């Protein structure tokens, strides 16, 4: 059936709340307001204030409380309104959620799911446009997922709740109105593998989350030029399914990684390094990256557009890699 | 108006002999255990940071003995005393200090990160204030599951300056969660005196701002601590919401092992040493006719033997194989 990314995310939450009495949702304005992006709209009425909890603006306290509740046998889903505000809870993520199993010698388990909106492109300027998935992917002890399709946002939550470790799900805010196909009663997603969204021969376009539609559009345009691009959706950033990536690059011999984060220290840098380590002798061109400009995100629409990866730039870089510059 | 914990505290001057001797034994165990740690640290058997609890033993012993075994305990990086008072065997604590596989955290945590899930000891948190949200969450789980357990959350006066303290008190009070906040006020945030890090030095009073009942307790008096915690825990367990106790105490030793103590005077330390919790309680038990010289010698001997055994256990314990370095980062293969 056809639905939107937003509705699919809500259906996943509803299914999780229906399926397990230990599951509850908490975050800022998830209840009476219905969620900043209307993802949790109607859930308070359906499940009550005990299981759909509006929190104060205390990211560190309620994310930490999610960790504690998970230690105490619950299955919390914590919504951080946006990745930008998650910085206020980083201590709990880095020092507690990610460490407790190992630091306790395997005695403790933190089955926590954290969801948050991410990304730029809506003229929200320098404090509301971050793409920090790569920062989170740096941290051993947590899993990082980036659902880029309606089907993935529908099914990744259920899979995340089955994990005994903390899982962070990044939903690009521009994807919420996107329409797509999803089964009416889908099973939990495979969250261990990247997906080949479109097969191709001449180069691999590799990305995740909000940039997936851009690389698919780029692949369409390249096809009209006679360039066959394979589209790889990473889906999980930690752990990274590098095998799917290298298998693709071994077929196409060219890799272009697209990432909405700043280029320096980006997740694209990690993917690029791993391709170089594993596929150096199969490459017909240096691995290329299209990332955001190294600037705090400007408000003005034309400047923001120029700062973010766009299909034009992806197509242009891909053409150059294929000797069609 | 929120005031101090209501009702007069129970009489703290009486204690049964059996309970009194057990409290004394635990305090002596913690003191002697840490004195041995100092020696082992200088011999480089123990490395990393080592924060001693010496001087503050009445707080952990008084408080933890007033809890039930089902209650959760969250502590700080100065938590040897709490783990020992909770019943974690001295051998596994010592082996942890040695970084051994049979340590209570498999050698992954060290002095600052002792864990004992079986005793619901949820660990030592070494980012000041970082344990408070965890405690709030444990209490939330208890409340949602209708458990009768409460969570005792230890932290120092330094944590009171952290945002996580205020966020956690607010959330716990807002949701009426069963948390007992236990502030070990030893007057120093590392080397900064409370008058130099708090605009309002009455810590208990801050809880009032969140509508949380609060009280100040002599943290050098193990019976006073026990009585106050028992009393506060009753209300928390009943569903009255969180409570905060400020336990006024003093750290006799350096903040960590290397600390020239430029920030406080010898006179100040000497003044507090006259209120040594072990000395006070020993005298009190003696005066009440509950402790003979032979009893005391017996406890000291028993503790010395226990610590010797703990050291032997730690010395003989195996190291975790390097091949297992990545074990327990995730539950299984990621």
Tab-separated table of C-alpha atoms in Angstrom, chain A residues 24 26 50 53-56 58-62 64-65 67-69 71-74 91-92 95-96 100-108 139-143 164-165 192 238-239, chain B residues 104-106 108-109 113 115-118 120 122 124-125 127 129-131 133-134 136-138 140-141 144-145 164 167-168 170-171 174-175 325-334:
chain	number	residue	atom	x	y	z
A	24	UNK	CA	6.869	3.380	25.829
A	26	UNK	CA	8.973	9.727	25.630
A	50	UNK	CA	1.924	6.542	30.971
A	53	UNK	CA	5.185	10.754	27.867
A	54	UNK	CA	5.702	14.437	27.254
A	55	UNK	CA	9.003	15.454	28.806
A	56	UNK	CA	10.447	18.743	29.936
A	58	UNK	CA	15.799	18.178	29.478
A	59	UNK	CA	17.468	16.113	26.778
A	60	UNK	CA	20.166	14.756	29.046
A	61	UNK	CA	17.750	13.771	31.803
A	62	UNK	CA	15.190	12.048	29.600
A	64	UNK	CA	19.524	9.173	30.548
A	65	UNK	CA	16.174	8.133	32.003
A	67	UNK	CA	18.952	4.318	29.602
A	68	UNK	CA	17.946	3.748	33.217
A	69	UNK	CA	14.499	2.462	32.249
A	71	UNK	CA	18.424	-1.150	32.554
A	72	UNK	CA	15.290	-1.600	34.622
A	73	UNK	CA	13.676	-3.933	32.092
A	74	UNK	CA	11.606	-1.554	29.952
A	91	UNK	CA	27.149	12.787	27.744
A	92	UNK	CA	24.474	10.165	28.287
A	95	UNK	CA	29.526	7.917	28.419
A	96	UNK	CA	26.589	5.757	29.455
A	100	UNK	CA	27.564	0.268	30.094
A	101	UNK	CA	27.601	-3.225	28.641
A	102	UNK	CA	31.343	-3.306	28.166
A	103	UNK	CA	32.314	-1.248	31.221
A	104	UNK	CA	30.264	-3.562	33.446
A	105	UNK	CA	31.954	-6.634	32.008
A	106	UNK	CA	28.796	-7.660	30.168
A	107	UNK	CA	26.506	-7.479	33.206
A	108	UNK	CA	24.317	-4.654	31.950
A	139	UNK	CA	30.865	5.523	18.813
A	140	UNK	CA	31.306	1.793	19.461
A	141	UNK	CA	28.542	0.309	21.600
A	142	UNK	CA	25.604	1.845	19.756
A	143	UNK	CA	23.934	1.090	16.423
A	164	UNK	CA	19.729	-5.738	23.203
A	165	UNK	CA	21.901	-2.667	22.558
A	192	UNK	CA	22.543	-5.431	9.217
A	238	UNK	CA	27.236	1.413	12.555
A	239	UNK	CA	27.909	-1.332	11.999
B	104	UNK	CA	33.426	-7.231	39.400
B	105	UNK	CA	33.520	-5.492	35.979
B	106	UNK	CA	35.911	-7.992	34.339
B	108	UNK	CA	36.900	-3.149	32.104
B	109	UNK	CA	35.971	-0.545	34.657
B	113	UNK	CA	33.356	1.725	37.445
B	115	UNK	CA	29.211	-2.912	38.874
B	116	UNK	CA	27.309	-5.723	40.533
B	117	UNK	CA	24.034	-6.286	38.708
B	118	UNK	CA	23.071	-9.200	40.950
B	120	UNK	CA	21.331	-4.184	41.913
B	122	UNK	CA	24.214	-0.144	38.917
B	124	UNK	CA	30.129	3.931	39.427
B	125	UNK	CA	29.665	6.909	37.116
B	127	UNK	CA	31.216	11.985	34.716
B	129	UNK	CA	26.180	14.233	37.526
B	130	UNK	CA	25.941	11.535	34.863
B	131	UNK	CA	24.429	8.930	37.166
B	133	UNK	CA	19.406	10.573	34.914
B	134	UNK	CA	20.140	6.837	35.025
B	136	UNK	CA	15.609	8.554	37.401
B	137	UNK	CA	15.154	5.990	34.627
B	138	UNK	CA	15.573	3.019	36.943
B	140	UNK	CA	10.678	5.145	36.164
B	141	UNK	CA	10.943	1.451	35.278
B	144	UNK	CA	5.813	1.609	35.410
B	145	UNK	CA	6.189	-2.011	36.496
B	164	UNK	CA	21.871	17.000	34.953
B	167	UNK	CA	17.035	18.226	35.065
B	168	UNK	CA	16.878	14.994	37.042
B	170	UNK	CA	12.703	18.226	38.055
B	171	UNK	CA	11.829	15.099	36.083
B	174	UNK	CA	7.260	15.952	37.976
B	175	UNK	CA	6.632	12.237	37.479
B	325	UNK	CA	39.121	-7.289	23.643
B	326	UNK	CA	35.987	-6.596	21.608
B	327	UNK	CA	33.679	-8.829	23.624
B	328	UNK	CA	30.726	-7.110	25.284
B	329	UNK	CA	30.820	-3.996	23.120
B	330	UNK	CA	27.584	-5.410	21.706
B	331	UNK	CA	25.538	-8.341	22.936
B	332	UNK	CA	26.632	-10.538	20.063
B	333	UNK	CA	28.478	-10.135	16.815
B	334	UNK	CA	27.301	-6.752	15.513
